[in-house]
C-alpha cells in the first residue's frame, strides 16, 4: 500500500489542501463577523434569517476546518471578537446598509464561496477533504437560491441587460 491509500485521515495534506482549508476557515471567521454586524442593519426578517443561516454555516465550517488544521499541526487564524448588540434605529441613516445592499453582499459572498469550494474540491487528493468542500458547495448553492428568490420577491435584484427580442439571423443559413 502506498502513502495515499487506506484511511484518508491518515494521509498527509498537500500544500494546496492546507491553504484551501486555512483560507476557508479565515474567510468563514470574517463571514461570522460581518454577517453579525449586517444583521443589525437589516429590517427585513427574511433577510435576517438568511444572515443567521449564513452565520450558523460559517461557524460549522470554522469548527470542522480548524479541527483539521490543528490535527495536522497548523495553527488556524484566531476567531474575531463577537459584535455587540445594536438596534437598527440606533444606526445613523448615512451609516446604515440598506437591505438591498446586504442581500447583494450575501449573494456575492456565496458566489465567491462556490468558486472557492469548487477549486478546493478539484485540487484535493484526500477524499475526505474533497467531500467536505463538496458539502460546503451544496450548502452555499442552497443559500444562494434562497437569497436569489428573496431578492426577486422584494424587488432588490438588479438584473444585467436582458435580451428580450433576439435579432434575426442575417444570411447565416441557419
PDB file of C-alpha atoms in Angstrom:
ATOM      1  CA  UNK A   1       0.000   0.000   0.000  1.00  0.00           C
ATOM      2  CA  UNK A   2       1.168   3.472  -0.846  1.00  0.00           C
ATOM      3  CA  UNK A   3       1.150   6.623   1.238  1.00  0.00           C
ATOM      4  CA  UNK A   4      -2.095   7.730  -0.425  1.00  0.00           C
ATOM      5  CA  UNK A   5      -4.162   4.620   0.205  1.00  0.00           C
ATOM      6  CA  UNK A   6      -6.217   3.467   3.129  1.00  0.00           C
ATOM      7  CA  UNK A   7      -7.957   5.815   5.557  1.00  0.00           C
ATOM      8  CA  UNK A   8      -7.898   9.344   4.054  1.00  0.00           C
ATOM      9  CA  UNK A   9      -7.467  10.877   7.531  1.00  0.00           C
ATOM     10  CA  UNK A  10      -4.126   9.085   7.796  1.00  0.00           C
ATOM     11  CA  UNK A  11      -2.912  10.570   4.504  1.00  0.00           C
ATOM     12  CA  UNK A  12      -0.854  13.766   4.554  1.00  0.00           C
ATOM     13  CA  UNK A  13      -2.387  17.004   3.320  1.00  0.00           C
ATOM     14  CA  UNK A  14      -0.654  18.632   0.376  1.00  0.00           C
ATOM     15  CA  UNK A  15       0.112  22.348   0.457  1.00  0.00           C
ATOM     16  CA  UNK A  16      -2.863  23.266  -1.733  1.00  0.00           C
ATOM     17  CA  UNK A  17      -5.250  21.458   0.593  1.00  0.00           C
ATOM     18  CA  UNK A  18      -3.672  23.107   3.620  1.00  0.00           C
ATOM     19  CA  UNK A  19      -4.033  26.573   2.126  1.00  0.00           C
ATOM     20  CA  UNK A  20      -7.608  25.931   0.945  1.00  0.00           C
ATOM     21  CA  UNK A  21      -8.595  24.764   4.435  1.00  0.00           C
ATOM     22  CA  UNK A  22      -6.793  27.663   6.144  1.00  0.00           C
ATOM     23  CA  UNK A  23      -8.257  30.208   3.718  1.00  0.00           C
ATOM     24  CA  UNK A  24     -11.799  28.812   4.054  1.00  0.00           C
ATOM     25  CA  UNK A  25     -11.539  28.939   7.849  1.00  0.00           C
ATOM     26  CA  UNK A  26     -10.268  32.507   7.778  1.00  0.00           C
ATOM     27  CA  UNK A  27     -12.989  33.560   5.344  1.00  0.00           C
ATOM     28  CA  UNK A  28     -15.682  31.912   7.476  1.00  0.00           C
ATOM     29  CA  UNK A  29     -14.446  33.855  10.516  1.00  0.00           C
ATOM     30  CA  UNK A  30     -14.787  37.088   8.544  1.00  0.00           C
ATOM     31  CA  UNK A  31     -18.258  35.996   7.468  1.00  0.00           C
ATOM     32  CA  UNK A  32     -19.386  35.453  11.062  1.00  0.00           C
ATOM     33  CA  UNK A  33     -18.114  38.911  11.995  1.00  0.00           C
ATOM     34  CA  UNK A  34     -19.542  40.796   9.008  1.00  0.00           C
ATOM     35  CA  UNK A  35     -22.906  38.999   8.960  1.00  0.00           C
ATOM     36  CA  UNK A  36     -23.261  39.572  12.705  1.00  0.00           C
ATOM     37  CA  UNK A  37     -22.856  43.306  12.074  1.00  0.00           C
ATOM     38  CA  UNK A  38     -25.083  43.316   8.982  1.00  0.00           C
ATOM     39  CA  UNK A  39     -27.840  41.578  10.966  1.00  0.00           C
ATOM     40  CA  UNK A  40     -28.270  44.820  12.898  1.00  0.00           C
ATOM     41  CA  UNK A  41     -28.600  46.817   9.672  1.00  0.00           C
ATOM     42  CA  UNK A  42     -31.496  44.898   8.195  1.00  0.00           C
ATOM     43  CA  UNK A  43     -35.125  45.424   8.985  1.00  0.00           C
ATOM     44  CA  UNK A  44     -36.333  42.544   6.813  1.00  0.00           C
ATOM     45  CA  UNK A  45     -36.998  39.406   8.886  1.00  0.00           C
ATOM     46  CA  UNK A  46     -36.436  37.038   5.949  1.00  0.00           C
ATOM     47  CA  UNK A  47     -33.075  38.615   5.145  1.00  0.00           C
ATOM     48  CA  UNK A  48     -32.132  38.468   8.827  1.00  0.00           C
ATOM     49  CA  UNK A  49     -32.962  34.742   8.835  1.00  0.00           C
ATOM     50  CA  UNK A  50     -30.669  34.197   5.839  1.00  0.00           C
ATOM     51  CA  UNK A  51     -27.875  36.070   7.628  1.00  0.00           C
ATOM     52  CA  UNK A  52     -28.399  33.865  10.698  1.00  0.00           C
ATOM     53  CA  UNK A  53     -28.269  30.752   8.486  1.00  0.00           C
ATOM     54  CA  UNK A  54     -25.038  32.067   6.969  1.00  0.00           C
ATOM     55  CA  UNK A  55     -23.569  32.648  10.427  1.00  0.00           C
ATOM     56  CA  UNK A  56     -24.507  29.140  11.577  1.00  0.00           C
ATOM     57  CA  UNK A  57     -22.996  27.614   8.427  1.00  0.00           C
ATOM     58  CA  UNK A  58     -19.796  29.656   8.800  1.00  0.00           C
ATOM     59  CA  UNK A  59     -19.477  28.593  12.453  1.00  0.00           C
ATOM     60  CA  UNK A  60     -19.854  24.943  11.436  1.00  0.00           C
ATOM     61  CA  UNK A  61     -17.169  25.387   8.760  1.00  0.00           C
ATOM     62  CA  UNK A  62     -14.827  27.071  11.256  1.00  0.00           C
ATOM     63  CA  UNK A  63     -15.173  24.195  13.709  1.00  0.00           C
ATOM     64  CA  UNK A  64     -14.628  21.493  11.086  1.00  0.00           C
ATOM     65  CA  UNK A  65     -11.790  23.240   9.265  1.00  0.00           C
ATOM     66  CA  UNK A  66      -9.907  24.325  12.384  1.00  0.00           C
ATOM     67  CA  UNK A  67     -10.126  20.776  13.734  1.00  0.00           C
ATOM     68  CA  UNK A  68      -8.377  19.513  10.571  1.00  0.00           C
ATOM     69  CA  UNK A  69      -5.734  22.233  10.744  1.00  0.00           C
ATOM     70  CA  UNK A  70      -4.959  21.580  14.414  1.00  0.00           C
ATOM     71  CA  UNK A  71      -4.861  17.795  13.877  1.00  0.00           C
ATOM     72  CA  UNK A  72      -2.225  18.432  11.198  1.00  0.00           C
ATOM     73  CA  UNK A  73      -0.111  20.779  13.320  1.00  0.00           C
ATOM     74  CA  UNK A  74      -1.207  24.014  11.620  1.00  0.00           C
ATOM     75  CA  UNK A  75      -2.346  26.987  13.653  1.00  0.00           C
ATOM     76  CA  UNK A  76      -5.605  28.474  12.387  1.00  0.00           C
ATOM     77  CA  UNK A  77      -6.236  32.200  12.452  1.00  0.00           C
ATOM     78  CA  UNK A  78      -7.905  33.397  15.658  1.00  0.00           C
ATOM     79  CA  UNK A  79     -11.649  33.976  15.810  1.00  0.00           C
ATOM     80  CA  UNK A  80     -12.699  37.608  15.689  1.00  0.00           C
ATOM     81  CA  UNK A  81     -14.368  39.195  18.732  1.00  0.00           C
ATOM     82  CA  UNK A  82     -18.155  38.988  18.927  1.00  0.00           C
ATOM     83  CA  UNK A  83     -20.113  42.037  17.827  1.00  0.00           C
ATOM     84  CA  UNK A  84     -22.045  43.941  20.479  1.00  0.00           C
ATOM     85  CA  UNK A  85     -25.807  44.147  20.004  1.00  0.00           C
ATOM     86  CA  UNK A  86     -27.141  47.164  18.132  1.00  0.00           C
ATOM     87  CA  UNK A  87     -30.619  48.317  17.211  1.00  0.00           C
ATOM     88  CA  UNK A  88     -31.476  49.312  13.648  1.00  0.00           C
ATOM     89  CA  UNK A  89     -32.887  52.644  14.839  1.00  0.00           C
ATOM     90  CA  UNK A  90     -29.596  53.484  16.560  1.00  0.00           C
ATOM     91  CA  UNK A  91     -27.548  53.197  13.362  1.00  0.00           C
ATOM     92  CA  UNK A  92     -27.432  56.599  11.625  1.00  0.00           C
ATOM     93  CA  UNK A  93     -29.153  56.501   8.238  1.00  0.00           C
ATOM     94  CA  UNK A  94     -25.983  57.584   6.441  1.00  0.00           C
ATOM     95  CA  UNK A  95     -24.022  54.733   8.032  1.00  0.00           C
ATOM     96  CA  UNK A  96     -26.712  52.086   7.626  1.00  0.00           C
ATOM     97  CA  UNK A  97     -26.599  49.443   4.909  1.00  0.00           C
ATOM     98  CA  UNK A  98     -29.893  49.039   3.058  1.00  0.00           C
ATOM     99  CA  UNK A  99     -31.485  45.602   2.821  1.00  0.00           C
ATOM    100  CA  UNK A 100     -30.803  45.584  -0.931  1.00  0.00           C
ATOM    101  CA  UNK A 101     -27.085  46.178  -0.277  1.00  0.00           C
ATOM    102  CA  UNK A 102     -26.956  43.433   2.345  1.00  0.00           C
ATOM    103  CA  UNK A 103     -28.668  40.969   0.015  1.00  0.00           C
ATOM    104  CA  UNK A 104     -26.240  41.818  -2.801  1.00  0.00           C
ATOM    105  CA  UNK A 105     -23.231  41.325  -0.494  1.00  0.00           C
ATOM    106  CA  UNK A 106     -24.501  37.957   0.717  1.00  0.00           C
ATOM    107  CA  UNK A 107     -25.138  36.885  -2.892  1.00  0.00           C
ATOM    108  CA  UNK A 108     -21.624  37.915  -3.921  1.00  0.00           C
ATOM    109  CA  UNK A 109     -20.117  36.115  -0.904  1.00  0.00           C
ATOM    110  CA  UNK A 110     -21.995  32.931  -1.777  1.00  0.00           C
ATOM    111  CA  UNK A 111     -20.888  33.108  -5.422  1.00  0.00           C
ATOM    112  CA  UNK A 112     -17.256  33.522  -4.353  1.00  0.00           C
ATOM    113  CA  UNK A 113     -17.689  30.692  -1.850  1.00  0.00           C
ATOM    114  CA  UNK A 114     -18.958  28.386  -4.603  1.00  0.00           C
ATOM    115  CA  UNK A 115     -15.858  29.076  -6.679  1.00  0.00           C
ATOM    116  CA  UNK A 116     -13.540  28.564  -3.703  1.00  0.00           C
ATOM    117  CA  UNK A 117     -15.255  25.315  -2.696  1.00  0.00           C
ATOM    118  CA  UNK A 118     -15.127  24.025  -6.285  1.00  0.00           C
ATOM    119  CA  UNK A 119     -11.445  24.883  -6.516  1.00  0.00           C
ATOM    120  CA  UNK A 120     -10.686  23.094  -3.245  1.00  0.00           C
ATOM    121  CA  UNK A 121     -12.676  20.057  -4.385  1.00  0.00           C
ATOM    122  CA  UNK A 122     -10.781  19.949  -7.661  1.00  0.00           C
ATOM    123  CA  UNK A 123      -7.331  20.149  -6.094  1.00  0.00           C
ATOM    124  CA  UNK A 124      -7.963  17.725  -3.258  1.00  0.00           C
ATOM    125  CA  UNK A 125      -6.437  14.277  -3.417  1.00  0.00           C
ATOM    126  CA  UNK A 126      -7.752  13.324   0.008  1.00  0.00           C
ATOM    127  CA  UNK A 127     -11.321  12.167  -0.496  1.00  0.00           C
ATOM    128  CA  UNK A 128     -12.465  13.447   2.899  1.00  0.00           C
ATOM    129  CA  UNK A 129     -11.266  16.974   2.110  1.00  0.00           C
ATOM    130  CA  UNK A 130     -12.890  16.966  -1.325  1.00  0.00           C
ATOM    131  CA  UNK A 131     -16.130  15.668   0.181  1.00  0.00           C
ATOM    132  CA  UNK A 132     -16.048  18.299   2.936  1.00  0.00           C
ATOM    133  CA  UNK A 133     -15.771  21.109   0.399  1.00  0.00           C
ATOM    134  CA  UNK A 134     -18.457  19.387  -1.666  1.00  0.00           C
ATOM    135  CA  UNK A 135     -20.761  19.602   1.348  1.00  0.00           C
ATOM    136  CA  UNK A 136     -19.969  23.306   1.717  1.00  0.00           C
ATOM    137  CA  UNK A 137     -20.588  23.824  -2.008  1.00  0.00           C
ATOM    138  CA  UNK A 138     -24.067  22.288  -1.821  1.00  0.00           C
ATOM    139  CA  UNK A 139     -24.973  24.353   1.251  1.00  0.00           C
ATOM    140  CA  UNK A 140     -23.760  27.596  -0.346  1.00  0.00           C
ATOM    141  CA  UNK A 141     -25.708  26.808  -3.523  1.00  0.00           C
ATOM    142  CA  UNK A 142     -28.894  26.256  -1.496  1.00  0.00           C
ATOM    143  CA  UNK A 143     -28.390  29.527   0.414  1.00  0.00           C
ATOM    144  CA  UNK A 144     -27.724  31.236  -2.920  1.00  0.00           C
ATOM    145  CA  UNK A 145     -31.063  30.064  -4.316  1.00  0.00           C
ATOM    146  CA  UNK A 146     -32.797  31.300  -1.153  1.00  0.00           C
ATOM    147  CA  UNK A 147     -31.242  34.785  -1.357  1.00  0.00           C
ATOM    148  CA  UNK A 148     -31.939  34.960  -5.108  1.00  0.00           C
ATOM    149  CA  UNK A 149     -35.616  34.163  -4.592  1.00  0.00           C
ATOM    150  CA  UNK A 150     -35.866  36.682  -1.760  1.00  0.00           C
ATOM    151  CA  UNK A 151     -34.138  39.362  -3.844  1.00  0.00           C
ATOM    152  CA  UNK A 152     -36.570  38.765  -6.703  1.00  0.00           C
ATOM    153  CA  UNK A 153     -39.617  38.834  -4.386  1.00  0.00           C
ATOM    154  CA  UNK A 154     -38.520  42.057  -2.685  1.00  0.00           C
ATOM    155  CA  UNK A 155     -37.515  43.812  -5.918  1.00  0.00           C
ATOM    156  CA  UNK A 156     -33.881  44.062  -4.807  1.00  0.00           C
ATOM    157  CA  UNK A 157     -32.386  42.201  -7.764  1.00  0.00           C
ATOM    158  CA  UNK A 158     -30.885  44.394 -10.443  1.00  0.00           C
ATOM    159  CA  UNK A 159     -30.543  42.083 -13.422  1.00  0.00           C
ATOM    160  CA  UNK A 160     -27.945  42.552 -16.120  1.00  0.00           C
ATOM    161  CA  UNK A 161     -29.249  43.634 -19.527  1.00  0.00           C
ATOM    162  CA  UNK A 162     -31.814  41.100 -20.683  1.00  0.00           C
ATOM    163  CA  UNK A 163     -32.177  40.003 -24.282  1.00  0.00           C
ATOM    164  CA  UNK A 164     -35.918  40.363 -24.756  1.00  0.00           C
ATOM    165  CA  UNK A 165     -36.060  40.279 -28.540  1.00  0.00           C
ATOM    166  CA  UNK A 166     -33.425  38.428 -30.486  1.00  0.00           C
ATOM    167  CA  UNK A 167     -32.125  39.927 -33.696  1.00  0.00           C
ATOM    168  CA  UNK A 168     -32.960  37.822 -36.716  1.00  0.00           C
ATOM    169  CA  UNK A 169     -30.174  35.810 -38.261  1.00  0.00           C
ATOM    170  CA  UNK A 170     -28.875  37.591 -41.325  1.00  0.00           C
ATOM    171  CA  UNK A 171     -27.974  35.193 -44.116  1.00  0.00           C
ATOM    172  CA  UNK A 172     -26.464  32.688 -41.724  1.00  0.00           C
ATOM    173  CA  UNK A 173     -28.284  29.820 -43.373  1.00  0.00           C
ATOM    174  CA  UNK A 174     -29.476  28.669 -40.006  1.00  0.00           C
TER     175      UNK A 174
END
